[in-house]
PDB file of C-alpha atoms in Angstrom:
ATOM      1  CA  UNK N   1      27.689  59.348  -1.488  1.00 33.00           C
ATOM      2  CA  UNK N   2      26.321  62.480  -3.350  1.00 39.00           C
ATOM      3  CA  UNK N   3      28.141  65.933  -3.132  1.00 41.00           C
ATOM      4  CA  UNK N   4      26.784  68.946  -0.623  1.00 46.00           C
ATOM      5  CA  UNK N   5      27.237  71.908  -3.191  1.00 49.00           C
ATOM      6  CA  UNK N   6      25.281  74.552  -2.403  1.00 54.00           C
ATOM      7  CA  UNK N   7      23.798  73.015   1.072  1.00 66.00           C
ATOM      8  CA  UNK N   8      24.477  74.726   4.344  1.00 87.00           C
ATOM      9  CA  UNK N   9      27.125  72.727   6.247  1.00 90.00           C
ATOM     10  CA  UNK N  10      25.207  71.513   8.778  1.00 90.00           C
ATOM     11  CA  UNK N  11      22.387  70.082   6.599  1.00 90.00           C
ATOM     12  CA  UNK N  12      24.811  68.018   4.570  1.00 90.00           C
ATOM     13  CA  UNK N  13      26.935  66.493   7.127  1.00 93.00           C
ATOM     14  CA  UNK N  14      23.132  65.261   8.918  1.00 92.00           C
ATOM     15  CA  UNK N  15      22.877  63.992   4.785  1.00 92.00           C
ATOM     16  CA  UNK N  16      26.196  62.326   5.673  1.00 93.00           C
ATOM     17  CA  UNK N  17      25.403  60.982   8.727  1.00 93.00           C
ATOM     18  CA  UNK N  18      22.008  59.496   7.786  1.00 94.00           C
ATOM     19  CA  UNK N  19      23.503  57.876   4.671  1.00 95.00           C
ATOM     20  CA  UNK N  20      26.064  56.092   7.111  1.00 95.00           C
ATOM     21  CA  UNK N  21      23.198  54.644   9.760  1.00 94.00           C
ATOM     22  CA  UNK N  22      21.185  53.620   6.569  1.00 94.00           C
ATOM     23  CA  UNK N  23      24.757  51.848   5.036  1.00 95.00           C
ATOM     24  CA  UNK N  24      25.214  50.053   8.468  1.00 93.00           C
ATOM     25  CA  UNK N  25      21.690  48.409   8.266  1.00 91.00           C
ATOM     26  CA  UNK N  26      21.882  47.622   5.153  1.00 91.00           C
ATOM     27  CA  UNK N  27      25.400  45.706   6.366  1.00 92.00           C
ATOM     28  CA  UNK N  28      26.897  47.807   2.835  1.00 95.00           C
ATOM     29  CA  UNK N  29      30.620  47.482   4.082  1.00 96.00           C
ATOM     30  CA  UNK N  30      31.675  49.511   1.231  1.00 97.00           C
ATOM     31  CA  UNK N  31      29.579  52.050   1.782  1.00 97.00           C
ATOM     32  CA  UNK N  32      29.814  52.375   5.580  1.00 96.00           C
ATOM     33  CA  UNK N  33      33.600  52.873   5.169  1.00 97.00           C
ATOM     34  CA  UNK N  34      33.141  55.429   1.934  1.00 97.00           C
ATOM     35  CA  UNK N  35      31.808  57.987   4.902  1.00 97.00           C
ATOM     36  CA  UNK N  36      35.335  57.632   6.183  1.00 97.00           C
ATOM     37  CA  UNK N  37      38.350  59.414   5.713  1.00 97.00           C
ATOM     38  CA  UNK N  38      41.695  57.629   4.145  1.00 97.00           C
ATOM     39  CA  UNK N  39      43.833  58.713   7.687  1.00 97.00           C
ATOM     40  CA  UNK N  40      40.562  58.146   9.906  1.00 97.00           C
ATOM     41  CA  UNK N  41      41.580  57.234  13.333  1.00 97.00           C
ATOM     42  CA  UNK N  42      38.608  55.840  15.265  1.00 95.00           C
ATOM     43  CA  UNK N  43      37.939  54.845  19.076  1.00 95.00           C
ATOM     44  CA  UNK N  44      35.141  51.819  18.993  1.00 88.00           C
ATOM     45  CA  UNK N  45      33.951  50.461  22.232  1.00 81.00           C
ATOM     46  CA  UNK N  46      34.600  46.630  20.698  1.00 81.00           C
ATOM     47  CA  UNK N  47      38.224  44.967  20.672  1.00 80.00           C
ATOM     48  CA  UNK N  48      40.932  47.743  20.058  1.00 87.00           C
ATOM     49  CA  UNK N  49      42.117  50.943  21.859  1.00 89.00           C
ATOM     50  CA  UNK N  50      42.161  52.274  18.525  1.00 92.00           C
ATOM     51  CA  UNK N  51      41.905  52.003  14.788  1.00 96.00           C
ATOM     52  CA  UNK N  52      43.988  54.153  12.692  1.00 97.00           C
ATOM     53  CA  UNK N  53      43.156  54.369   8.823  1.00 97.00           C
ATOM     54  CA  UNK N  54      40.197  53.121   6.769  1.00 96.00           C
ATOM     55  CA  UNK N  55      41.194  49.878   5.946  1.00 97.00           C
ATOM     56  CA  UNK N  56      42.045  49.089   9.687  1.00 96.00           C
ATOM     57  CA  UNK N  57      38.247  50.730  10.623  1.00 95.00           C
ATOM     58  CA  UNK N  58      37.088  48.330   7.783  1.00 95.00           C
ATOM     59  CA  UNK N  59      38.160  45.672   8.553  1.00 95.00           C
ATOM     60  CA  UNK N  60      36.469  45.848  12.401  1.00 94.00           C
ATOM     61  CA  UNK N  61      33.266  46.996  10.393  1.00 92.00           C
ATOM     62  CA  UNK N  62      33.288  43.648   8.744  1.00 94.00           C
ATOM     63  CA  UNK N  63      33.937  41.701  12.126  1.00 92.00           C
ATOM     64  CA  UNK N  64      31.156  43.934  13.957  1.00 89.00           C
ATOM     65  CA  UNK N  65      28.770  42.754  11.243  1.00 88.00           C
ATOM     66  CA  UNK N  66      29.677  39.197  11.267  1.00 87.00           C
ATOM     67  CA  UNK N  67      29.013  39.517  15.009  1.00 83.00           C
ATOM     68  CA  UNK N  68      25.812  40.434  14.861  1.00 80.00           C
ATOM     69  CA  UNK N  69      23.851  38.364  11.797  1.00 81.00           C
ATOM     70  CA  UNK N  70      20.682  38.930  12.769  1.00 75.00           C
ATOM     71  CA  UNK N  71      17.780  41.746  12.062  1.00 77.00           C
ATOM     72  CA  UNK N  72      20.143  44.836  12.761  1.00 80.00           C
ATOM     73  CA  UNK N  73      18.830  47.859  15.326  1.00 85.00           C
ATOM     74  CA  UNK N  74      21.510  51.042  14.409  1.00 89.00           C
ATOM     75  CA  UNK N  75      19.397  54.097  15.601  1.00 91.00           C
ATOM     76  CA  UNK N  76      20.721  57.257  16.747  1.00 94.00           C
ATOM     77  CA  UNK N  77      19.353  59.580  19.379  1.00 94.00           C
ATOM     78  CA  UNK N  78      19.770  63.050  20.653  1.00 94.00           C
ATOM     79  CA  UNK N  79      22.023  64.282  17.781  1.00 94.00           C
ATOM     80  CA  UNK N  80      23.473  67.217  17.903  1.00 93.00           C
ATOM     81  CA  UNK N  81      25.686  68.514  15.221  1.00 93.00           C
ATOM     82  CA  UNK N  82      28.025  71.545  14.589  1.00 93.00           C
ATOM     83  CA  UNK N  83      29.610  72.772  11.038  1.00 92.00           C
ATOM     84  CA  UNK N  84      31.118  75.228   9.731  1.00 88.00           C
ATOM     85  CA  UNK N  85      32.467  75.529   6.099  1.00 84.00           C
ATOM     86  CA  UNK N  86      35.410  72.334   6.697  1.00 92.00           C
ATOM     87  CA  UNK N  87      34.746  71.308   9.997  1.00 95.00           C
ATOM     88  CA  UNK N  88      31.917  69.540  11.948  1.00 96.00           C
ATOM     89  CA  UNK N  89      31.492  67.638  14.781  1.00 94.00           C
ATOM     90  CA  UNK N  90      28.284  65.829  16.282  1.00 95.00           C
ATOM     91  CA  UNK N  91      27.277  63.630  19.163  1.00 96.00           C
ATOM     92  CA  UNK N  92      24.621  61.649  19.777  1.00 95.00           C
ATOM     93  CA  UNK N  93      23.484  58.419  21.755  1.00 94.00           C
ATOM     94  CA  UNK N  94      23.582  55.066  19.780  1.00 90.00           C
ATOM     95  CA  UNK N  95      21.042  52.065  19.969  1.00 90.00           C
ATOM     96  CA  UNK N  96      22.606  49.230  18.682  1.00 87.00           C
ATOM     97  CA  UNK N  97      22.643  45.685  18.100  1.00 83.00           C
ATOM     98  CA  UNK N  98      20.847  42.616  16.623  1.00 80.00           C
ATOM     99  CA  UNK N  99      18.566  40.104  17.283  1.00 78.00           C
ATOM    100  CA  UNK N 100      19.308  36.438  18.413  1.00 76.00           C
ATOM    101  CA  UNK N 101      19.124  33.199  16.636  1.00 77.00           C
ATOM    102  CA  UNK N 102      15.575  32.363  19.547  1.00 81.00           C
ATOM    103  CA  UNK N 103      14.426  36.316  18.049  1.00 78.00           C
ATOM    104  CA  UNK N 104      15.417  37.898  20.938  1.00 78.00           C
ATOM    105  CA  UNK N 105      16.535  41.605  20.873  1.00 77.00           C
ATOM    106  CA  UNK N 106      20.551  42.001  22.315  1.00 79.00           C
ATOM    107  CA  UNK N 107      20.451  45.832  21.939  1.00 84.00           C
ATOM    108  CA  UNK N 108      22.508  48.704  24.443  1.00 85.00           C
ATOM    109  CA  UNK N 109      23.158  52.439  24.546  1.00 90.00           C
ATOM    110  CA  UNK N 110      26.295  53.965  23.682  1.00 91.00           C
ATOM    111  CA  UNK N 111      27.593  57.525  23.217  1.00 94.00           C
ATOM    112  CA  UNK N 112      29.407  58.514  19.644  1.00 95.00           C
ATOM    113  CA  UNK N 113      31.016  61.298  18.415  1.00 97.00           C
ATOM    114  CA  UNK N 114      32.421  61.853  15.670  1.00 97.00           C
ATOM    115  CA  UNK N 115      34.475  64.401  14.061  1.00 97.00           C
ATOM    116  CA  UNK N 116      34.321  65.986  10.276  1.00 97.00           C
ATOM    117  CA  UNK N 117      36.353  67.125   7.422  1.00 97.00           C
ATOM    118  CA  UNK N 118      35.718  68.720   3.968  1.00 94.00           C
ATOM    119  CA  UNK N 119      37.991  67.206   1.701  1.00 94.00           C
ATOM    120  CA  UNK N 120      37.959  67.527  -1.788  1.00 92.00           C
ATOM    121  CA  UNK N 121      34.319  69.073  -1.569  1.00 90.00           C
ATOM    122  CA  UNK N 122      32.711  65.940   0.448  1.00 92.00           C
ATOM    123  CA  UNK N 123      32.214  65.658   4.149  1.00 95.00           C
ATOM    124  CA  UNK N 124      34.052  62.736   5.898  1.00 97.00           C
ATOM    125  CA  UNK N 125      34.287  61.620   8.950  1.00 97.00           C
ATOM    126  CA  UNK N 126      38.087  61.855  10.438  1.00 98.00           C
ATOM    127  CA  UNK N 127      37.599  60.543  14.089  1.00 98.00           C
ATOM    128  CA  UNK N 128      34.989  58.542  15.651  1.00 97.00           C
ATOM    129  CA  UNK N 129      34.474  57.566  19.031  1.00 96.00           C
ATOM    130  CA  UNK N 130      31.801  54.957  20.580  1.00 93.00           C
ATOM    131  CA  UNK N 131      31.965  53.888  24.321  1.00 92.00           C
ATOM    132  CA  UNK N 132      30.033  52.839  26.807  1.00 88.00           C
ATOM    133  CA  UNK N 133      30.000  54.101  30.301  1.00 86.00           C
ATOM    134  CA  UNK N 134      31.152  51.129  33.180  1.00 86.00           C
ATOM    135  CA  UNK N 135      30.660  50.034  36.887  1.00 87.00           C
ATOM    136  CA  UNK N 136      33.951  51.341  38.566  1.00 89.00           C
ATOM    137  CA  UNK N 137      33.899  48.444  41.353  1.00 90.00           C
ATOM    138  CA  UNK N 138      33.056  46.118  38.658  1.00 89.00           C
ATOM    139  CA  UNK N 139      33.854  47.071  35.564  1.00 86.00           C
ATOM    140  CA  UNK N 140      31.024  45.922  34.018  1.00 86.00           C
ATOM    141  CA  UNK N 141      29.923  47.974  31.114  1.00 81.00           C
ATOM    142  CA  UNK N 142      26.307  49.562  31.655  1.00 79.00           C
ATOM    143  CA  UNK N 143      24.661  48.762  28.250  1.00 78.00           C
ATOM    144  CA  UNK N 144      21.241  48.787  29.574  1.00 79.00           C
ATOM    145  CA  UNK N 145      21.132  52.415  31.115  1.00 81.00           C
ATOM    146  CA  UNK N 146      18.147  54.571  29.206  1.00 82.00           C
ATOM    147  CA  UNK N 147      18.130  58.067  27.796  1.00 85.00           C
TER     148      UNK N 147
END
C-alpha cells in the first residue's frame, strides 16, 4: 500500500479501495488483509455473524478464496464514497464470484459498505459489511437480482 500525503481524502481512500478489488483478484491474501485495520470487525454474507480482528477476517479471506478456485469476477458498482480528513465511508454493489470447473460463470450481487480510518497517516478499512438481500417466505438469498 502507498501513503495518501498530499491527496484529497476522498481520492485516496478510492486509491485504497481499488488496490483492495485488484489484491482480491489477484487472490494476494496478504495484501487483501493489509487494507484492514488490526481491531477490524467485519459483517460478510458467508459463514459467521461476524469477524472481529484481522487475523479472524484473514483467515475467512483465505477460505473465500479456496472456495472459489476458478477465474475470479470481484467488480464493484455504483460506488459512492465519503471522507473527510480521518474518516470515510463508501457503499457500493458487489459482483462476485468465480467460474466452474465445466467454465461456467457462478457470479451474484451483493451490497458492501465499508467504513474508514486514518491511522498512522494510511487509510484502513475498520468495518465492512457484505449481504445479500433474501426471500422472506423462503429465505432464499436473491443473488441473481440486477442493478
Amino acid at each position: 500500500m502507498t501513503t495518501h500525503t498530499g491527496l484529497p481524502a476522498e481520492a485516496a481512500v478510492l486509491e485504497q479501495l481499488e488496490s483492495w478489488t485488484a489484491a482480491v483478484r489477484d487472490r494476494d491474501i496478504d495484501a487483501i488483509v493489509a487494507h484492514y485495520a488490526p481491531h477490524i470487525v467485519a459483517f460478510d454474507a458467508v459463514a459467521q455473524l461476524q469477524f472481529k480482528g484481522v487475523e479472524a477476517y484473514r483467515q475467512h479471506w483465505q477460505a473465500c478464496l479456496e472456495l472459489c478456485p476458478g477465474l475470479m469476477d470481484f467488480e464493484l458498482h455504483e460506488v459512492v464514497l465519503h471522507a473527510d480528513g480521518e474518516v470515510a465511508f463508501c457503499h457500493a454493489l458487489h459482483h462476485c464470484g468465480d467460474t466452474n470447473d465445466k467454465g461456467e460463470p457462478q457470479v451474484g450481487w451483493l451490497r458492501m459498505t465499508s467504513g474508514y480510518r486514518r491511522i498512522e497517516g494510511q487509510w484502513k478499512v475498520v468495518h465492512e459489511h457484505f449481504s445479500a438481500p433474501f426471500e422472506m417466505e423462503s429465505g432464499k438469498a436473491l443473488f441473481d437480482l440486477e442493478p
